Amino acid sequence: MKVDKNKILGLLVGCAYGDAMGMPSEMMTRSLLRRTFPNGIHDFLPSSDNDFFGRKFRAGEVTDDTVNTLLVCDTIIEAGGFDVEEYLKMLIRWIDKNPGKSKMQIGPSTSKAIELLKDGKSYHESGKFGTTNGSAMKVTPIGIIEDYNDISKLVRTVEQLCLPTHHTSIAIQGASVIAAIASFALRNEYSEDVLWDLAEKTIREGEQYGTQLPGASLIERLRLLRYDLNKLSDTDIINRLETVYGTGFETIETIPAVFTVIILSGGDPIKAANLAANLSGDSDTIGAISTAICGAFNPIFSEREIDFLENVNQIYFDTYVEKLFQIANYK
């Protein structure tokens, strides 16, 4: 099933858009977020004096969510598909070239894995305890080259992405869900029912991979969320998301948060970015993932918005889109 160029553009712009919109509120508590942005976040803003990482980012500047997503794109373009060794080379090269920025942005699982790799540990061992959302945040490009109709193959590719940094069952399940629904979004119109069904099918496939650790069931968490979404108001579900489900950087929290944003926005990427930016916790990652998927469903970004993100971050989306389109449809 062919992928439309405009949908690939929507996916990549959506990632940067949601990431940049959520950057100022990243890792804030609910009370600090409300104090810092009493009127909410409804546009691209620079870092505030209360920035969790002490950053001085400009309005529209992206974080490691977009950087890593584009590194996955670069890997696919360079290798003609995803290759874990090529990805690791690119990731370590970026970290070495950007020591200050990478130290502030690289998540705990990836940071630990990179330390182990630099100490000589095999990438088959370095990620065996990574449970955070570092793979889910960068996995959407896998949906460009893998078709959700072949879940087994898609999950095997996602497992390779997770191998060096997040090779646990929960991280593989979560990243596989994101890749699968991204793949669906790139090839179809928005359908809430399909997203839920595809998520459960993908989780079942992903359960067999990676280190098996005790923890909550992602399927059961999503089933409960679906029930709540059908019963509660938007305001109540956001409150429940922040106080009960969680909006931190663990995979078990991020995937339900992404689903909440996608469903409440009805697949509209602008609404998704705004919803995510006004969440406490890992707002930029939730925004990057959910807005990427919504952008694939509805690539409605204006030329002005695209130009702005490109100029601030020196990202040239069209170059990526053309190359990824060729690989996805003619490999």
Coordinates of C-alpha atoms in Angstrom, one line a residue:
M1 CA 0.0 0.0 0.0
K2 CA 1.6 3.2 -1.1
V3 CA 2.3 6.2 1.2
D4 CA 1.4 9.7 0.1
K5 CA 4.2 12.3 0.1
N6 CA 2.0 14.8 1.8
K7 CA 1.3 12.4 4.6
I8 CA 5.0 11.8 5.2
L9 CA 5.5 15.6 5.3
G10 CA 2.6 15.8 7.8
L11 CA 4.2 13.1 10.0
L12 CA 7.6 14.8 10.1
V13 CA 6.3 18.4 10.5
G14 CA 3.9 17.1 13.1
C15 CA 6.7 15.7 15.2
A16 CA 8.7 19.0 15.2
Y17 CA 5.5 21.0 15.7
G18 CA 4.3 19.1 18.7
D19 CA 7.8 18.8 20.1
A20 CA 8.5 22.6 19.8
M21 CA 5.1 23.5 21.2
G22 CA 5.6 21.3 24.2
M23 CA 9.2 22.2 24.9
P24 CA 8.6 25.1 27.3
S25 CA 6.4 23.0 29.6
E26 CA 8.6 19.8 29.5
M27 CA 8.8 18.0 32.9
M28 CA 6.9 20.7 34.8
T29 CA 4.6 19.8 37.6
R30 CA 0.9 20.7 37.2
S31 CA 1.3 23.6 39.7
L32 CA 4.4 25.0 38.2
L33 CA 2.9 24.8 34.7
R34 CA -0.1 26.7 35.8
R35 CA 2.0 29.4 37.5
T36 CA 4.4 29.8 34.6
F37 CA 1.8 29.8 31.9
P38 CA -1.5 31.0 33.6
N39 CA -3.1 31.5 30.2
G40 CA -1.9 28.2 28.8
I41 CA 0.4 27.5 25.8
H42 CA -1.2 28.2 22.5
D43 CA 1.7 29.1 20.3
F44 CA 5.5 28.5 20.0
L45 CA 7.2 30.0 23.0
P46 CA 10.8 30.2 24.2
S47 CA 12.1 28.5 27.3
S48 CA 11.0 30.1 30.5
D49 CA 13.0 31.0 33.6
N50 CA 11.4 27.9 35.1
D51 CA 12.7 25.5 32.4
F52 CA 13.3 22.1 34.0
F53 CA 16.7 21.7 32.3
G54 CA 17.8 25.3 32.5
R55 CA 17.7 25.7 28.7
K56 CA 17.6 28.9 26.8
F57 CA 15.7 27.6 23.7
R58 CA 14.1 29.9 21.2
A59 CA 10.5 29.7 20.3
G60 CA 10.0 26.9 17.9
E61 CA 13.2 25.1 18.8
V62 CA 12.9 21.3 19.0
T63 CA 14.3 18.8 21.4
D64 CA 15.8 15.3 21.2
D65 CA 12.4 13.9 20.2
T66 CA 12.7 15.5 16.8
V67 CA 16.5 15.0 16.6
N68 CA 16.2 11.3 17.2
T69 CA 13.2 10.9 14.9
L70 CA 15.3 12.5 12.1
L71 CA 18.3 10.3 13.0
V72 CA 16.0 7.3 12.3
C73 CA 15.0 8.9 9.0
D74 CA 18.7 9.5 8.2
T75 CA 19.4 5.8 9.0
I76 CA 16.6 4.6 6.8
I77 CA 17.8 6.8 3.9
E78 CA 21.4 5.8 4.3
A79 CA 20.7 2.0 4.7
G80 CA 17.6 1.8 2.5
G81 CA 15.7 0.5 5.5
F82 CA 16.3 0.5 9.3
D83 CA 19.8 -0.7 10.4
V84 CA 20.6 -0.6 14.1
E85 CA 24.3 -0.3 13.7
E86 CA 24.0 2.7 11.3
Y87 CA 21.5 4.3 13.7
L88 CA 23.9 3.9 16.7
K89 CA 26.8 5.5 14.7
M90 CA 24.6 8.5 13.9
L91 CA 23.3 8.8 17.5
I92 CA 26.8 8.7 19.0
R93 CA 28.1 11.1 16.4
W94 CA 25.3 13.6 17.3
I95 CA 26.0 13.2 21.1
D96 CA 29.7 13.8 20.6
K97 CA 29.1 16.9 18.4
N98 CA 26.5 18.3 20.8
P99 CA 27.8 17.5 24.3
G100 CA 26.0 20.3 26.1
K101 CA 22.6 19.9 24.4
S102 CA 22.7 16.1 24.5
K103 CA 23.5 16.0 28.2
M104 CA 20.4 18.1 28.9
Q105 CA 18.1 16.1 26.6
I106 CA 19.1 12.5 26.3
G107 CA 16.7 10.4 28.5
P108 CA 17.8 8.1 31.3
S109 CA 17.6 4.8 29.4
T110 CA 19.5 6.1 26.4
S111 CA 22.1 7.8 28.5
K112 CA 22.8 4.6 30.5
A113 CA 23.0 2.6 27.3
I114 CA 25.4 5.0 25.6
E115 CA 27.7 4.8 28.7
L116 CA 27.6 1.0 28.5
L117 CA 28.3 1.1 24.7
K118 CA 31.3 3.5 25.2
D119 CA 32.6 1.1 27.9
G120 CA 32.7 -1.7 25.4
K121 CA 29.3 -3.4 26.1
S122 CA 27.6 -5.0 23.2
Y123 CA 24.4 -3.3 21.9
H124 CA 22.7 -6.7 22.3
E125 CA 23.2 -6.1 26.1
S126 CA 23.2 -2.3 26.6
G127 CA 19.4 -1.8 26.4
K128 CA 18.1 -4.8 28.3
F129 CA 16.6 -2.7 31.2
G130 CA 15.4 0.4 29.4
T131 CA 11.7 1.0 30.0
T132 CA 11.3 4.7 29.2
N133 CA 9.7 6.3 26.1
G134 CA 13.0 6.9 24.2
S135 CA 12.1 4.4 21.5
A136 CA 8.5 5.3 21.2
M137 CA 9.4 9.0 20.7
K138 CA 11.5 8.3 17.6
V139 CA 9.8 5.3 16.0
T140 CA 7.2 7.0 13.8
P141 CA 9.4 6.8 10.6
I142 CA 9.3 3.0 10.9
G143 CA 5.6 3.4 10.0
I144 CA 6.8 4.8 6.6
I145 CA 8.7 1.7 5.6
E146 CA 6.6 -1.0 7.4
D147 CA 3.0 -1.7 6.7
Y148 CA 0.6 -2.2 9.6
N149 CA -1.0 -5.1 7.7
D150 CA 2.2 -7.2 8.5
I151 CA 2.4 -6.6 12.2
S152 CA 5.0 -9.4 12.8
K153 CA 7.5 -7.8 10.4
L154 CA 6.8 -4.3 11.8
V155 CA 7.4 -5.4 15.3
R156 CA 10.6 -7.2 14.4
T157 CA 11.9 -3.9 12.9
V158 CA 10.9 -2.0 16.0
E159 CA 12.7 -4.5 18.1
Q160 CA 15.9 -3.7 16.2
L161 CA 15.4 0.0 17.0
C162 CA 14.8 -0.8 20.7
L163 CA 17.7 -3.2 20.9
P164 CA 20.6 -0.9 22.0
T165 CA 18.7 1.3 24.4
H166 CA 15.2 0.0 25.3
H167 CA 15.1 -3.7 24.8
T168 CA 12.4 -4.5 27.3
S169 CA 9.0 -5.9 26.6
I170 CA 7.1 -2.8 27.7
A171 CA 9.3 -0.5 25.6
I172 CA 9.0 -2.7 22.5
Q173 CA 5.2 -3.0 23.0
G174 CA 4.9 0.8 23.3
A175 CA 7.1 1.7 20.4
S176 CA 5.5 -1.0 18.2
V177 CA 2.0 0.5 18.9
I178 CA 3.3 3.9 17.8
A179 CA 4.9 2.6 14.7
A180 CA 1.7 0.6 13.8
I181 CA -0.7 3.5 14.2
A182 CA 1.7 5.8 12.4
S183 CA 1.8 3.2 9.5
F184 CA -2.0 3.2 9.6
A185 CA -2.3 7.0 9.6
L186 CA 0.1 7.3 6.6
R187 CA -2.2 5.0 4.6
N188 CA -5.7 5.8 5.7
E189 CA -8.2 8.3 7.0
Y190 CA -8.7 8.8 10.8
S191 CA -10.6 6.0 12.5
E192 CA -10.6 5.8 16.3
D193 CA -11.9 2.2 16.4
V194 CA -9.1 1.0 14.2
L195 CA -6.5 2.7 16.5
W196 CA -7.7 0.8 19.6
D197 CA -7.9 -2.5 17.8
L198 CA -4.5 -2.1 16.1
A199 CA -2.9 -1.2 19.4
E200 CA -4.1 -4.4 21.1
K201 CA -3.1 -6.6 18.2
T202 CA 0.4 -5.0 18.2
I203 CA 0.9 -5.2 21.9
R204 CA 0.1 -9.0 21.8
E205 CA 2.8 -9.3 19.1
G206 CA 5.3 -7.2 21.0
E207 CA 4.9 -9.1 24.3
Q208 CA 7.2 -11.9 23.2
Y209 CA 10.2 -9.6 22.7
G210 CA 12.7 -8.1 25.1
T211 CA 13.5 -8.4 28.8
Q212 CA 10.4 -9.4 30.7
L213 CA 10.0 -7.1 33.7
P214 CA 7.2 -6.9 36.3
G215 CA 4.8 -4.0 35.7
A216 CA 1.4 -2.9 34.7
S217 CA -0.2 -4.3 31.5
L218 CA -0.3 -1.9 28.6
I219 CA -3.4 -3.6 27.1
E220 CA -5.3 -3.3 30.4
R221 CA -4.2 0.4 30.8
L222 CA -5.5 1.2 27.3
R223 CA -8.7 -0.7 27.9
L224 CA -9.4 1.3 31.1
L225 CA -8.5 4.5 29.2
R226 CA -10.9 3.8 26.4
Y227 CA -13.7 3.3 29.0
D228 CA -12.8 6.6 30.7
L229 CA -12.7 8.4 27.5
N230 CA -16.3 7.3 26.7
K231 CA -17.5 8.3 30.2
L232 CA -15.7 11.4 31.3
S233 CA -15.6 15.0 30.0
D234 CA -12.5 16.3 28.3
T235 CA -11.5 18.3 31.4
D236 CA -12.0 15.3 33.7
I237 CA -10.1 12.9 31.4
I238 CA -7.1 15.4 31.3
N239 CA -7.2 15.6 35.1
R240 CA -7.3 11.8 35.4
L241 CA -4.5 11.4 32.8
E242 CA -2.2 13.7 34.8
T243 CA -3.1 12.4 38.3
V244 CA -3.9 8.7 37.7
Y245 CA -2.4 7.4 34.5
G246 CA 0.6 9.7 34.6
T247 CA 2.3 11.9 32.0
G248 CA 6.0 11.0 32.8
F249 CA 8.6 9.5 30.6
E250 CA 7.9 5.8 31.3
T251 CA 6.4 3.9 28.3
I252 CA 3.5 2.7 30.4
E253 CA 2.5 6.4 30.9
T254 CA 3.4 7.8 27.5
I255 CA 1.3 5.5 25.3
P256 CA -2.0 6.2 27.1
A257 CA -1.2 9.9 27.1
V258 CA -0.6 9.8 23.4
F259 CA -3.8 8.0 22.8
T260 CA -5.7 10.5 24.9
V261 CA -4.3 13.5 22.9
I262 CA -5.1 11.8 19.6
I263 CA -8.6 10.9 20.6
L264 CA -9.5 14.2 22.2
S265 CA -8.1 16.1 19.2
G266 CA -10.0 13.9 16.7
G267 CA -6.9 13.5 14.7
D268 CA -6.4 17.3 14.3
P269 CA -2.6 18.0 14.7
I270 CA -3.0 21.6 15.8
K271 CA -5.4 20.6 18.5
A272 CA -3.1 17.7 19.5
A273 CA -0.1 20.0 19.8
N274 CA -2.0 22.4 22.0
L275 CA -3.4 19.7 24.2
A276 CA 0.0 18.1 24.8
A277 CA 1.8 21.4 25.4
N278 CA -0.6 22.1 28.3
L279 CA 0.0 18.8 30.0
S280 CA 2.4 18.5 32.9
G281 CA 5.2 16.0 32.6
D282 CA 6.8 14.9 29.3
S283 CA 4.7 17.3 27.3
D284 CA 7.1 17.6 24.4
T285 CA 7.4 13.9 23.8
I286 CA 3.7 13.3 24.1
G287 CA 3.2 16.3 21.7
A288 CA 5.9 15.1 19.2
I289 CA 4.4 11.6 18.9
S290 CA 0.7 12.5 18.9
T291 CA 1.1 15.5 16.6
A292 CA 3.2 13.4 14.2
I293 CA 0.4 10.8 14.0
C294 CA -2.3 13.4 13.6
G295 CA -0.2 15.2 11.0
A296 CA -0.1 12.0 9.0
F297 CA -3.8 11.7 9.2
N298 CA -4.4 15.4 8.5
P299 CA -1.3 17.1 7.0
I300 CA -2.8 20.6 7.3
F301 CA 0.2 22.6 8.4
S302 CA 0.6 26.0 6.6
E303 CA 3.6 27.0 4.6
R304 CA 4.3 29.7 7.2
E305 CA 4.4 27.2 10.0
I306 CA 6.6 24.8 8.1
D307 CA 9.0 27.6 7.1
F308 CA 9.2 28.8 10.6
L309 CA 10.2 25.4 12.0
E310 CA 12.7 24.9 9.2
N311 CA 14.4 28.2 9.8
V312 CA 14.6 27.9 13.6
N313 CA 16.0 24.4 13.5
Q314 CA 17.7 24.2 10.1
I315 CA 15.6 21.2 9.1
Y316 CA 14.6 20.8 5.5
F317 CA 11.6 18.6 5.4
D318 CA 11.2 18.2 1.7
T319 CA 14.6 16.5 1.3
Y320 CA 13.5 13.9 3.9
V321 CA 10.1 13.4 2.3
E322 CA 11.4 12.8 -1.2
K323 CA 14.0 10.3 -0.1
L324 CA 11.7 8.5 2.3
F325 CA 8.9 8.4 -0.3
Q326 CA 11.2 6.7 -2.8
I327 CA 12.3 4.1 -0.2
A328 CA 8.8 3.4 1.1
N329 CA 7.2 2.9 -2.3
Y330 CA 10.0 1.5 -4.5
K331 CA 12.3 -0.5 -2.3

